[in-house]
Short mmCIF file of C-alpha atoms in Angstrom, two decimals:
data_model
loop_
_atom_site.label_atom_id
_atom_site.label_comp_id
_atom_site.label_asym_id
_atom_site.label_seq_id
_atom_site.Cartn_x
_atom_site.Cartn_y
_atom_site.Cartn_z
CA UNK A 1126 114.37 41.87 58.15
CA UNK A 1127 117.29 44.25 57.71
CA UNK A 1128 117.37 47.19 55.34
CA UNK A 1129 118.70 48.11 52.87
CA UNK A 1130 117.46 45.13 50.89
CA UNK A 1131 119.77 43.90 48.17
CA UNK A 1132 117.95 43.18 44.89
CA UNK A 1133 120.80 43.99 42.52
CA UNK A 1134 122.27 40.52 42.08
CA UNK A 1135 122.99 41.12 38.39
CA UNK A 1136 125.58 43.69 39.42
CA UNK A 1137 127.23 41.40 41.89
CA UNK A 1138 126.28 38.82 44.49
CA UNK A 1139 127.26 38.60 48.13
CA UNK A 1140 129.77 35.85 48.85
CA UNK A 1141 128.41 32.63 50.21
CA UNK A 1142 129.92 31.96 53.64
CA UNK A 1143 130.89 28.48 52.49
CA UNK A 1144 132.90 29.98 49.64
CA UNK A 1145 134.67 32.35 51.99
CA UNK A 1146 135.60 29.50 54.31
CA UNK A 1147 137.01 27.48 51.44
CA UNK A 1148 139.17 30.42 50.41
CA UNK A 1149 140.54 31.52 53.78
CA UNK A 1150 143.37 28.96 54.17
CA UNK A 1151 144.80 30.15 50.85
CA UNK A 1152 145.22 33.65 52.21
CA UNK A 1153 147.15 32.18 55.13
CA UNK A 1154 149.26 29.08 55.56
CA UNK A 1155 148.56 27.76 52.06
CA UNK A 1156 150.06 30.74 50.30
CA UNK A 1157 152.12 28.87 47.73
CA UNK A 1158 152.52 29.71 44.06
CA UNK A 1159 150.71 27.10 41.98
CA UNK A 1160 153.57 27.23 39.48
CA UNK A 1161 156.22 26.27 42.06
CA UNK A 1162 157.09 22.68 41.15
CA UNK A 1163 159.81 22.01 43.70
CA UNK A 1164 158.13 22.10 47.10
CA UNK A 1165 154.99 21.28 48.98
CA UNK A 1166 153.80 24.91 49.13
CA UNK A 1167 153.51 24.90 45.36
CA UNK A 1168 152.04 21.42 45.17
CA UNK A 1169 149.37 22.31 47.69
CA UNK A 1170 148.39 25.42 45.73
CA UNK A 1171 148.40 23.52 42.45
CA UNK A 1172 146.20 20.81 43.88
CA UNK A 1173 143.67 23.41 45.05
CA UNK A 1174 143.70 25.09 41.62
CA UNK A 1175 143.18 21.79 39.82
CA UNK A 1176 140.28 20.88 42.08
CA UNK A 1177 138.68 24.25 41.30
CA UNK A 1178 139.31 23.71 37.59
CA UNK A 1179 137.36 20.46 37.78
CA UNK A 1180 134.53 22.13 39.73
CA UNK A 1181 134.29 24.93 37.17
CA UNK A 1182 134.39 22.52 34.23
CA UNK A 1183 131.72 20.29 35.77
CA UNK A 1184 129.27 23.17 36.05
CA UNK A 1185 129.29 23.82 32.29
CA UNK A 1186 129.83 20.28 31.02
CA UNK A 1187 133.43 20.87 30.00
CA UNK A 1188 136.72 19.05 30.50
CA UNK A 1189 138.99 20.59 33.15
CA UNK A 1190 141.73 21.10 30.58
CA UNK A 1191 139.42 23.51 28.76
CA UNK A 1192 139.24 26.03 31.62
CA UNK A 1193 141.52 29.09 31.54
CA UNK A 1194 141.42 31.17 34.72
CA UNK A 1195 141.28 34.94 34.30
CA UNK A 1196 140.59 38.01 36.41
CA UNK A 1197 136.90 38.03 35.49
CA UNK A 1198 134.41 37.97 32.65
CA UNK A 1199 135.62 41.22 31.14
CA UNK A 1200 139.08 39.75 30.70
CA UNK A 1201 137.61 36.47 29.44
CA UNK A 1202 135.56 38.33 26.84
CA UNK A 1203 138.53 40.39 25.73
CA UNK A 1204 140.74 37.32 25.52
CA UNK A 1205 138.15 35.40 23.51
CA UNK A 1206 137.47 38.16 20.98
CA UNK A 1207 140.98 39.52 20.58
CA UNK A 1208 142.69 36.14 20.92
CA UNK A 1209 140.52 34.50 18.28
CA UNK A 1210 140.68 37.46 15.92
CA UNK A 1211 144.46 37.50 16.06
CA UNK A 1212 144.86 33.73 15.80
CA UNK A 1213 142.46 33.30 12.89
CA UNK A 1214 143.37 36.48 10.99
CA UNK A 1215 144.29 34.50 7.89
CA UNK A 1216 140.90 32.85 7.78
CA UNK A 1217 138.88 36.06 7.98
CA UNK A 1218 138.20 39.26 9.86
CA UNK A 1219 134.45 39.34 10.40
CA UNK A 1220 132.75 39.08 13.80
CA UNK A 1221 129.01 38.92 14.47
CA UNK A 1222 127.59 40.06 17.78
CA UNK A 1223 124.37 41.63 19.08
CA UNK A 1224 123.33 45.18 19.96
CA UNK A 1225 122.38 44.18 23.51
CA UNK A 1226 125.74 42.72 24.51
CA UNK A 1227 127.66 43.92 27.54
CA UNK A 1228 130.17 46.73 27.02
CA UNK A 1229 133.00 44.25 27.54
CA UNK A 1230 131.98 42.75 24.19
CA UNK A 1231 130.85 45.90 22.38
CA UNK A 1232 133.90 47.96 23.29
CA UNK A 1233 136.29 45.11 22.48
CA UNK A 1234 134.57 44.89 19.09
CA UNK A 1235 134.96 48.63 18.57
CA UNK A 1236 138.69 48.33 19.19
CA UNK A 1237 138.91 45.43 16.75
CA UNK A 1238 137.08 47.51 14.16
CA UNK A 1239 139.77 50.17 14.49
CA UNK A 1240 142.31 47.44 13.81
CA UNK A 1241 140.60 46.48 10.57
CA UNK A 1242 137.98 43.91 11.61
CA UNK A 1243 134.43 44.05 10.33
CA UNK A 1244 131.76 43.69 12.99
CA UNK A 1245 128.05 43.08 12.49
CA UNK A 1246 125.85 44.15 15.41
CA UNK A 1247 122.64 42.18 15.08
CA UNK A 1248 119.51 44.00 16.21
CA UNK A 1249 117.19 42.11 18.54
CA UNK A 1250 113.47 41.48 18.35
CA UNK A 1251 111.12 43.38 20.70
CA UNK A 1252 111.39 40.48 23.18
CA UNK A 1253 115.19 40.86 23.23
CA UNK A 1254 116.02 37.67 21.31
CA UNK A 1255 118.25 37.63 18.25
CA UNK A 1256 116.64 36.69 14.97
CA UNK A 1257 118.21 33.42 13.82
CA UNK A 1258 117.50 34.14 10.16
CA UNK A 1259 119.35 37.42 10.43
CA UNK A 1260 122.25 35.59 12.04
CA UNK A 1261 122.35 33.06 9.18
CA UNK A 1262 122.29 35.83 6.61
CA UNK A 1263 125.02 37.78 8.37
CA UNK A 1264 127.57 34.94 8.18
CA UNK A 1265 130.00 35.34 5.28
CA UNK A 1266 133.11 33.52 4.06
CA UNK A 1267 135.12 35.99 6.11
CA UNK A 1268 133.26 35.37 9.39
CA UNK A 1269 135.47 33.83 12.05
CA UNK A 1270 133.49 34.35 15.23
CA UNK A 1271 129.93 34.77 16.48
CA UNK A 1272 129.68 36.20 20.01
CA UNK A 1273 126.18 36.22 21.50
CA UNK A 1274 125.59 36.49 25.23
CA UNK A 1275 123.88 33.62 27.02
CA UNK A 1276 121.60 35.80 29.17
CA UNK A 1277 121.31 39.55 29.26
CA UNK A 1278 122.48 41.46 32.32
CA UNK A 1279 119.65 44.00 32.21
CA UNK A 1280 116.59 42.13 31.03
CA UNK A 1281 117.64 38.56 31.81
CA UNK A 1282 116.58 37.31 28.39
CA UNK A 1283 118.14 33.96 27.47
CA UNK A 1284 119.27 33.67 23.85
CA UNK A 1285 118.63 30.48 21.87
CA UNK A 1286 122.09 29.03 22.49
CA UNK A 1287 121.44 25.60 21.02
CA UNK A 1288 120.15 27.03 17.73
CA UNK A 1289 122.96 29.57 17.48
CA UNK A 1290 125.53 26.88 18.25
CA UNK A 1291 124.09 24.64 15.55
CA UNK A 1292 124.19 27.41 12.96
CA UNK A 1293 127.81 28.24 13.82
CA UNK A 1294 128.87 24.61 13.68
CA UNK A 1295 127.17 24.09 10.33
CA UNK A 1296 128.91 27.16 8.90
CA UNK A 1297 132.28 26.42 10.46
CA UNK A 1298 132.35 29.59 12.53
CA UNK A 1299 133.54 29.73 16.13
CA UNK A 1300 130.89 30.50 18.74
CA UNK A 1301 131.71 32.49 21.87
CA UNK A 1302 129.18 33.37 24.56
CA UNK A 1303 129.40 35.78 27.46
CA UNK A 1304 127.62 33.56 29.99
CA UNK A 1305 128.33 35.77 33.01
CA UNK A 1306 124.68 35.99 34.07
CA UNK A 1307 123.72 32.42 33.18
CA UNK A 1308 126.40 30.15 34.62
CA UNK A 1309 125.37 28.85 38.01
CA UNK A 1310 121.78 30.05 37.54
CA UNK A 1311 120.51 27.82 34.75
CA UNK A 1312 121.89 24.60 33.24
CA UNK A 1313 124.69 25.34 30.78
CA UNK A 1314 126.19 22.69 28.51
CA UNK A 1315 129.01 23.61 26.18
CA UNK A 1316 128.68 20.22 24.50
CA UNK A 1317 124.93 20.29 23.93
CA UNK A 1318 124.99 23.88 22.73
CA UNK A 1319 128.13 23.58 20.55
CA UNK A 1320 129.77 26.46 22.39
CA UNK A 1321 133.46 26.94 21.53
CA UNK A 1322 134.34 29.67 24.02
CA UNK A 1323 132.44 30.73 27.12
CA UNK A 1324 133.13 33.51 29.62
CA UNK A 1325 132.02 33.53 33.23
CA UNK A 1326 132.98 35.00 36.57
CA UNK A 1327 132.85 34.09 40.25
CA UNK A 1328 131.29 37.21 41.73
CA UNK A 1329 127.98 36.77 39.92
CA UNK A 1330 127.49 33.40 41.60
CA UNK A 1331 128.30 34.06 45.25
CA UNK A 1332 132.04 33.85 44.77
CA UNK A 1333 134.77 36.49 45.04
CA UNK A 1334 135.44 39.41 42.72
CA UNK A 1335 138.59 39.31 40.64
CA UNK A 1336 138.39 35.75 39.41
CA UNK A 1337 136.76 34.42 36.27
CA UNK A 1338 137.31 31.84 33.59
CA UNK A 1339 137.22 31.29 29.88
CA UNK A 1340 136.21 27.92 28.53
CA UNK A 1341 138.21 27.13 25.37
CA UNK A 1342 137.13 24.02 23.46
CA UNK A 1343 139.88 21.44 22.88
CA UNK A 1344 138.15 18.99 20.57
CA UNK A 1345 136.08 19.32 17.40
CA UNK A 1346 137.21 21.93 16.86
CA UNK A 1347 140.37 22.58 18.82
CA UNK A 1348 140.16 26.32 19.44
CA UNK A 1349 143.37 28.30 19.57
CA UNK A 1350 143.94 31.75 20.98
CA UNK A 1351 146.72 34.27 20.71
CA UNK A 1352 147.59 35.23 24.29
CA UNK A 1353 146.90 38.85 25.14
CA UNK A 1354 149.13 38.80 28.23
CA UNK A 1355 152.76 37.82 27.81
CA UNK A 1356 154.72 36.23 30.62
CA UNK A 1357 155.37 32.90 32.21
CA UNK A 1358 153.07 30.93 29.94
CA UNK A 1359 150.53 29.98 32.58
CA UNK A 1360 147.18 28.44 31.65
CA UNK A 1361 148.54 26.51 28.68
CA UNK A 1362 150.11 29.68 27.35
CA UNK A 1363 146.79 31.45 26.97
CA UNK A 1364 146.94 33.67 30.03
CA UNK A 1365 150.20 34.42 31.78
CA UNK A 1366 150.31 35.67 35.32
CA UNK A 1367 150.65 34.00 38.72
CA UNK A 1368 147.38 32.30 39.52
CA UNK A 1369 145.05 33.95 42.02
CA UNK A 1370 144.85 30.83 44.16
CA UNK A 1371 142.34 32.02 46.80
CA UNK A 1372 140.13 33.50 44.10
CA UNK A 1373 140.27 30.35 42.01
CA UNK A 1374 139.44 28.21 45.05
CA UNK A 1375 136.47 30.51 45.63
CA UNK A 1376 135.35 30.24 42.02
CA UNK A 1377 135.55 26.45 42.22
CA UNK A 1378 133.59 26.26 45.46
CA UNK A 1379 130.98 28.70 44.11
CA UNK A 1380 130.59 26.51 41.01
CA UNK A 1381 130.20 23.35 43.08
CA UNK A 1382 127.53 24.94 45.27
CA UNK A 1383 125.64 26.27 42.26
CA UNK A 1384 125.72 22.86 40.62
CA UNK A 1385 124.24 21.21 43.72
CA UNK A 1386 121.65 23.85 44.51
CA UNK A 1387 120.73 25.26 41.11
CA UNK A 1388 117.50 23.40 40.50
CA UNK A 1389 115.95 24.22 43.88
CA UNK A 1390 117.26 27.76 43.87
CA UNK A 1391 115.94 28.53 40.39
CA UNK A 1392 112.51 27.25 41.32
CA UNK A 1393 112.44 29.27 44.53
CA UNK A 1394 113.66 32.45 42.86
CA UNK A 1395 111.32 32.26 39.90
CA UNK A 1396 108.48 31.86 42.39
CA UNK A 1397 109.59 34.97 44.28
CA UNK A 1398 110.16 36.86 41.04
CA UNK A 1399 106.64 36.05 39.86
CA UNK A 1400 105.26 37.05 43.25
CA UNK A 1401 106.98 40.43 42.94
CA UNK A 1402 105.72 40.89 39.39
CA UNK A 1403 102.17 39.81 40.17
CA UNK A 1404 101.88 42.09 43.21
CA UNK A 1405 103.13 45.09 41.29
CA UNK A 1406 100.93 44.41 38.28
CA UNK A 1407 97.85 43.86 40.42
CA UNK A 1408 98.16 47.32 41.98
CA UNK A 1409 99.53 49.49 39.17
CA UNK A 1410 98.37 50.16 35.62
CA UNK A 1411 100.67 50.96 32.70
CA UNK A 1412 103.47 48.70 33.87
CA UNK A 1413 105.49 46.89 31.21
CA UNK A 1414 107.86 43.94 31.45
CA UNK A 1415 110.95 44.50 29.32
CA UNK A 1416 112.05 41.44 27.38
CA UNK A 1417 110.67 37.96 26.96
CA UNK A 1418 109.11 36.57 30.13
CA UNK A 1419 109.30 33.02 28.77
CA UNK A 1420 113.00 32.97 27.83
CA UNK A 1421 114.28 34.59 30.98
CA UNK A 1422 116.55 34.02 33.94
CA UNK A 1423 114.54 32.89 36.97
CA UNK A 1424 115.79 35.71 39.18
CA UNK A 1425 115.40 38.67 36.83
CA UNK A 1426 112.61 41.19 36.50
CA UNK A 1427 112.91 44.37 34.45
CA UNK A 1428 109.87 46.62 34.54
CA UNK A 1429 109.02 50.02 33.15
CA UNK A 1430 106.62 52.13 35.18
CA UNK A 1431 105.22 54.46 32.55
CA UNK A 1432 105.08 58.20 33.36
CA UNK A 1433 107.48 57.83 36.30
CA UNK A 1434 111.16 58.64 35.89
CA UNK A 1435 113.61 55.98 37.07
CA UNK A 1436 115.90 58.01 39.27
CA UNK A 1437 113.07 59.62 41.19
CA UNK A 1438 111.69 56.13 41.71
CA UNK A 1439 115.03 54.91 43.04
CA UNK A 1440 115.12 57.90 45.40
CA UNK A 1441 111.81 56.85 46.84
CA UNK A 1442 112.89 53.27 47.39
CA UNK A 1443 116.29 54.14 48.78
CA UNK A 1444 116.23 51.21 51.20
CA UNK A 1445 116.02 48.80 48.26
CA UNK A 1446 119.15 48.35 46.14
CA UNK A 1447 118.18 48.01 42.48
CA UNK A 1448 119.27 49.51 39.16
CA UNK A 1449 117.51 51.73 36.68
CA UNK A 1450 117.89 52.01 32.92
CA UNK A 1451 117.37 55.73 33.24
CA UNK A 1452 120.04 58.09 31.99
CA UNK A 1453 120.05 59.97 35.25
CA UNK A 1454 121.45 56.99 37.14
CA UNK A 1455 124.38 56.45 34.83
CA UNK A 1456 127.42 58.51 34.02
CA UNK A 1457 126.60 58.58 30.32
CA UNK A 1458 123.33 60.55 30.44
CA UNK A 1459 121.99 58.12 27.84
CA UNK A 1460 119.17 55.77 28.75
CA UNK A 1461 119.85 52.04 28.60
CA UNK A 1462 121.00 50.99 25.13
CA UNK A 1463 119.63 47.52 25.84
CA UNK A 1464 116.08 48.78 26.34
CA UNK A 1465 116.44 51.09 23.34
CA UNK A 1466 117.48 48.08 21.25
CA UNK A 1467 114.14 46.44 22.13
CA UNK A 1468 112.44 49.46 20.61
CA UNK A 1469 110.97 50.39 23.99
CA UNK A 1470 111.30 54.12 23.37
CA UNK A 1471 113.46 56.41 25.46
CA UNK A 1472 110.56 57.38 27.70
CA UNK A 1473 110.01 53.80 28.86
CA UNK A 1474 113.77 53.24 29.17
CA UNK A 1475 113.87 56.18 31.58
CA UNK A 1476 111.12 54.53 33.62
CA UNK A 1477 112.70 51.12 34.06
CA UNK A 1478 113.87 49.26 37.13
CA UNK A 1479 115.93 46.07 37.13
CA UNK A 1480 115.40 43.62 39.97
CA UNK A 1481 117.93 40.85 40.48
CA UNK A 1482 116.93 38.36 43.15
CA UNK A 1483 119.51 36.08 44.70
CA UNK A 1484 120.32 33.16 46.94
CA UNK A 1485 119.77 35.20 50.09
CA UNK A 1486 116.58 36.99 49.02
CA UNK A 1487 113.60 36.19 51.24
CA UNK A 1488 109.87 36.33 50.62
CA UNK A 1489 109.58 38.98 53.31
CA UNK A 1490 112.04 41.17 51.42
CA UNK A 1491 110.19 40.68 48.15
CA UNK A 1492 106.87 41.61 49.77
CA UNK A 1493 108.40 44.69 51.35
CA UNK A 1494 109.92 45.75 48.02
CA UNK A 1495 106.66 45.27 46.14
CA UNK A 1496 104.70 47.31 48.69
CA UNK A 1497 107.25 50.11 48.73
CA UNK A 1498 107.45 50.34 44.96
CA UNK A 1499 103.69 50.46 44.61
CA UNK A 1500 103.49 53.32 47.13
CA UNK A 1501 106.26 55.33 45.50
CA UNK A 1502 104.94 54.87 41.96
CA UNK A 1503 101.49 56.02 43.08
CA UNK A 1504 103.02 59.08 44.72
CA UNK A 1505 105.17 59.94 41.70
CA UNK A 1506 102.26 59.52 39.33
CA UNK A 1507 100.38 62.09 41.43
CA UNK A 1508 103.35 64.32 40.63
CA UNK A 1509 103.56 63.36 36.97
CA UNK A 1510 102.20 65.77 34.34
CA UNK A 1511 102.38 62.91 31.84
CA UNK A 1512 100.15 60.62 33.87
CA UNK A 1513 97.69 63.50 34.30
CA UNK A 1514 97.60 64.14 30.55
CA UNK A 1515 97.08 60.47 29.76
CA UNK A 1516 94.27 60.23 32.30
CA UNK A 1517 92.68 63.26 30.60
CA UNK A 1518 92.76 61.27 27.37
CA UNK A 1519 95.60 63.20 25.72
CA UNK A 1520 97.87 61.27 23.36
CA UNK A 1521 101.41 62.17 24.46
CA UNK A 1522 102.64 61.71 20.91
CA UNK A 1523 100.35 64.53 19.78
CA UNK A 1524 102.21 67.05 21.96
CA UNK A 1525 104.97 69.23 20.57
CA UNK A 1526 107.63 68.69 23.25
CA UNK A 1527 110.38 71.20 23.81
CA UNK A 1528 113.28 68.81 24.19
CA UNK A 1529 116.52 70.19 25.48
CA UNK B 1003 124.73 59.99 44.05
CA UNK B 1004 124.25 61.87 47.29
CA UNK B 1005 121.43 64.38 47.36
CA UNK B 1006 121.50 67.59 49.36
CA UNK B 1007 119.15 67.81 52.32
CA UNK B 1008 117.12 70.46 50.50
CA UNK B 1009 116.63 68.25 47.45
CA UNK B 1010 115.55 65.39 49.70
CA UNK B 1011 113.16 67.66 51.58
CA UNK B 1012 111.46 68.85 48.38
CA UNK B 1013 111.34 65.30 47.05
CA UNK B 1014 109.80 63.92 50.25
CA UNK B 1015 107.50 66.90 50.83
CA UNK B 1016 106.95 68.54 47.47
CA UNK B 1017 105.30 71.98 47.80
CA UNK B 1018 102.35 73.09 45.71
CA UNK B 1019 101.74 69.89 43.78
CA UNK B 1020 98.70 70.00 41.57
CA UNK B 1021 97.01 71.77 38.72
CA UNK B 1022 95.22 75.08 38.24
CA UNK B 1023 92.40 75.51 35.74
CA UNK B 1024 94.12 75.98 32.39
CA UNK B 1025 91.05 77.80 31.05
CA UNK B 1026 91.14 80.47 33.76
CA UNK B 1027 92.20 83.67 31.94
CA UNK B 1028 94.54 84.61 34.77
CA UNK B 1029 96.28 81.25 34.90
CA UNK B 1030 99.48 80.84 32.91
CA UNK B 1031 100.71 77.34 32.12
CA UNK B 1032 104.23 76.38 31.08
CA UNK B 1033 105.17 72.86 30.10
CA UNK B 1034 108.79 72.22 29.16
CA UNK B 1035 111.03 69.22 28.53
CA UNK B 1036 110.26 65.96 26.78
CA UNK B 1037 109.47 62.43 27.96
CA UNK B 1038 112.33 60.91 25.95
CA UNK B 1039 114.77 63.24 27.71
CA UNK B 1040 113.54 62.04 31.07
CA UNK B 1041 112.22 65.42 32.25
CA UNK B 1042 108.87 67.16 31.79
CA UNK B 1043 107.86 70.06 34.02
CA UNK B 1044 104.43 71.65 34.12
CA UNK B 1045 104.35 74.88 36.08
CA UNK B 1046 101.30 77.10 36.52
CA UNK B 1047 100.84 80.55 37.98
CA UNK B 1048 97.64 82.39 38.89
CA UNK B 1049 98.12 86.13 38.63
CA UNK B 1050 96.03 88.84 40.21
CA UNK B 1051 95.22 91.08 37.22
CA UNK B 1052 94.90 94.19 39.41
CA UNK B 1053 98.26 93.95 41.12
CA UNK B 1054 100.24 91.69 38.77
CA UNK B 1055 101.15 89.56 41.79
CA UNK B 1056 101.33 85.76 41.55
CA UNK B 1057 98.77 84.53 44.05
CA UNK B 1058 99.15 80.83 43.49
CA UNK B 1059 101.59 78.46 41.80
CA UNK B 1060 101.37 74.75 41.18
CA UNK B 1061 103.59 72.17 39.53
CA UNK B 1062 103.77 68.62 38.33
CA UNK B 1063 107.08 67.10 37.24
CA UNK B 1064 108.16 63.90 35.55
CA UNK B 1065 111.87 63.73 36.21
CA UNK B 1066 114.62 62.95 38.65
CA UNK B 1067 114.65 64.12 42.26
CA UNK B 1068 116.56 67.26 41.35
CA UNK B 1069 113.99 68.15 38.70
CA UNK B 1070 111.17 67.65 41.20
CA UNK B 1071 112.99 69.76 43.79
CA UNK B 1072 113.78 72.53 41.28
CA UNK B 1073 110.16 72.90 40.25
CA UNK B 1074 108.87 72.58 43.81
CA UNK B 1075 111.25 75.34 44.91
CA UNK B 1076 110.21 77.48 41.94
CA UNK B 1077 106.56 77.39 42.99
CA UNK B 1078 107.56 78.47 46.51
CA UNK B 1079 109.52 81.40 45.18
CA UNK B 1080 106.87 82.46 42.70
CA UNK B 1081 104.10 82.98 45.18
CA UNK B 1082 103.86 86.62 46.21
CA UNK B 1083 106.21 87.86 43.52
CA UNK B 1084 105.00 90.09 40.71
CA UNK B 1085 105.46 89.00 37.14
CA UNK B 1086 108.66 90.97 36.56
CA UNK B 1087 110.23 89.68 39.75
CA UNK B 1088 109.30 86.14 38.69
CA UNK B 1089 111.07 86.58 35.38
CA UNK B 1090 114.19 87.65 37.25
CA UNK B 1091 114.57 84.20 38.86
CA UNK B 1092 117.68 82.60 37.38
CA UNK B 1093 118.57 78.95 37.19
CA UNK B 1094 121.76 79.69 39.12
CA UNK B 1095 119.62 80.83 42.06
CA UNK B 1096 118.04 77.37 42.08
CA UNK B 1097 121.41 75.63 41.72
CA UNK B 1098 122.74 77.53 44.71
CA UNK B 1099 119.69 77.05 46.91
CA UNK B 1100 119.49 73.28 46.27
CA UNK B 1101 123.27 72.71 45.99
CA UNK B 1102 122.78 70.90 42.69
CA UNK B 1103 125.82 69.10 41.26
CA UNK B 1104 126.99 69.93 37.71
CA UNK B 1105 125.17 66.97 36.12
CA UNK B 1106 121.87 68.31 37.50
CA UNK B 1107 122.18 71.90 36.32
CA UNK B 1108 119.87 71.13 33.41
CA UNK B 1109 117.08 70.58 35.97
CA UNK B 1110 117.42 74.18 37.13
CA UNK B 1111 117.51 75.41 33.54
CA UNK B 1112 114.29 73.54 32.90
CA UNK B 1113 112.68 75.15 35.96
CA UNK B 1114 113.68 78.63 34.75
CA UNK B 1115 112.28 77.79 31.32
CA UNK B 1116 109.04 76.60 32.93
CA UNK B 1117 108.67 79.87 34.87
CA UNK B 1118 109.23 81.90 31.70
CA UNK B 1119 106.81 79.75 29.72
CA UNK B 1120 104.09 80.03 32.36
CA UNK B 1121 104.43 83.83 32.61
CA UNK B 1122 104.48 84.15 28.83
CA UNK B 1123 101.31 82.08 28.61
CA UNK B 1124 99.65 84.33 31.18
CA UNK B 1125 100.74 87.45 29.31
CA UNK B 1126 99.43 86.12 26.02
CA UNK B 1127 96.10 85.17 27.56
CA UNK B 1128 95.81 88.51 29.30
CA UNK B 1129 96.54 90.30 26.02
CA UNK B 1130 99.72 91.84 27.37
CA UNK B 1131 101.91 90.47 24.54
CA UNK B 1132 101.63 88.84 21.13
CA UNK B 1133 101.73 85.03 21.00
CA UNK B 1134 104.90 84.87 18.88
CA UNK B 1135 107.33 83.73 21.54
CA UNK B 1136 104.91 81.47 23.39
CA UNK B 1137 106.77 78.30 22.49
CA UNK B 1138 110.29 79.66 22.79
#
């Protein structure tokens, strides 16, 4: 086993060797521009792009004509929100999203608010799921779009897509989902779930960085977008710019591999995830799982270790690559807004670690990580005045803290 | 973020971890910070009433590596100093010794506050001052 161990697969995934091999010719001899219609270099590139388009569409149950290639999920999200808002401005100006969305959604919404849109940020329940009744109540005559992520990047909680899709369809509102963490990991069906727009990206599923896609429904309803990038009219006019052929080939290959291997991989990873969770919980008290365990990605675990601060924990497990919801690990000095939205309390948000298992994670690595974390948490609790107080029977809420 | 060697050393081998008897009249206890801010430091000193010299110092810290290192270093510096010398320790001394980056300066401020709170607690218990500023 080699260290450091990579358990941060929600941030990005390593490329699968098979994806890399599929891409390599397109960095070399097959360098053509997919938009060149007059020679074999262009035809070859176009053929590769169209194959990838089919592979991407197949993974989410779409038609290949409904796939728009982009630079990644952030661009897809921006294109969906801004493109729909601009196109449907006459119909309304209200968007509904959730407090736990990725910044690519929240910050796009903030910009749209400055431009006169109204945005409702739905709170989530303590398990991280949106309340469907609140969603129903939030929809008005002016609502044009609901954007709710498929699965959360921090806590891995899977939203009730089918129910949300049904509500949106019934009310005649478009439904976009940021499915960055879900596509390739769990079955996704844009037909079954009535999804109108869906964002995803290659690098979260063992493909390359810099290539993503936006699914845009063509039938019932036919969704239209105002392009946010002007130019040569590529991608049916929705996204101009010379296609990133090697990246697109990589995305397609990554999608095809995920489609073939998803069922076995999900079962293996949920087994390893549960092994990690069970080992930790058997050895440590006052450990809390953040978010629903039932409605959850198979490879995600987000745990708070009460009375231990996240960054000091990461320091102790510096041969294991994970993320923390603690303020100290981010540039913002604010603890995770996702965990805060669950009502976890800032103290537990500071104590959280996100594990993201992946295709190349082994049982040996999981066992090593569990053992190391247990040791470090025990050591840090020896150091923790909070743990000492609690063990003395003091209620921490009864103390007058001198916050700074 | 890269940590300085001194921060790593204090994190890996924290000095003077533990607790002194809060009820001892010559023990001063300072607890500063708040759980929701991600930092709580408890720092204790045991003062020789004859000489005014700090004979022992202990800490426990909930916080990042820099907070742990700041409080660990503080206990090292406190031992053998008299009360007035202890109060002269400045957070900038800690910043310089540990090479803390700007985003971690608050850890050193917290350590200075903990020192002051512990000494104040000792002084109040020993009847050297009134209790008014105990929670400053």
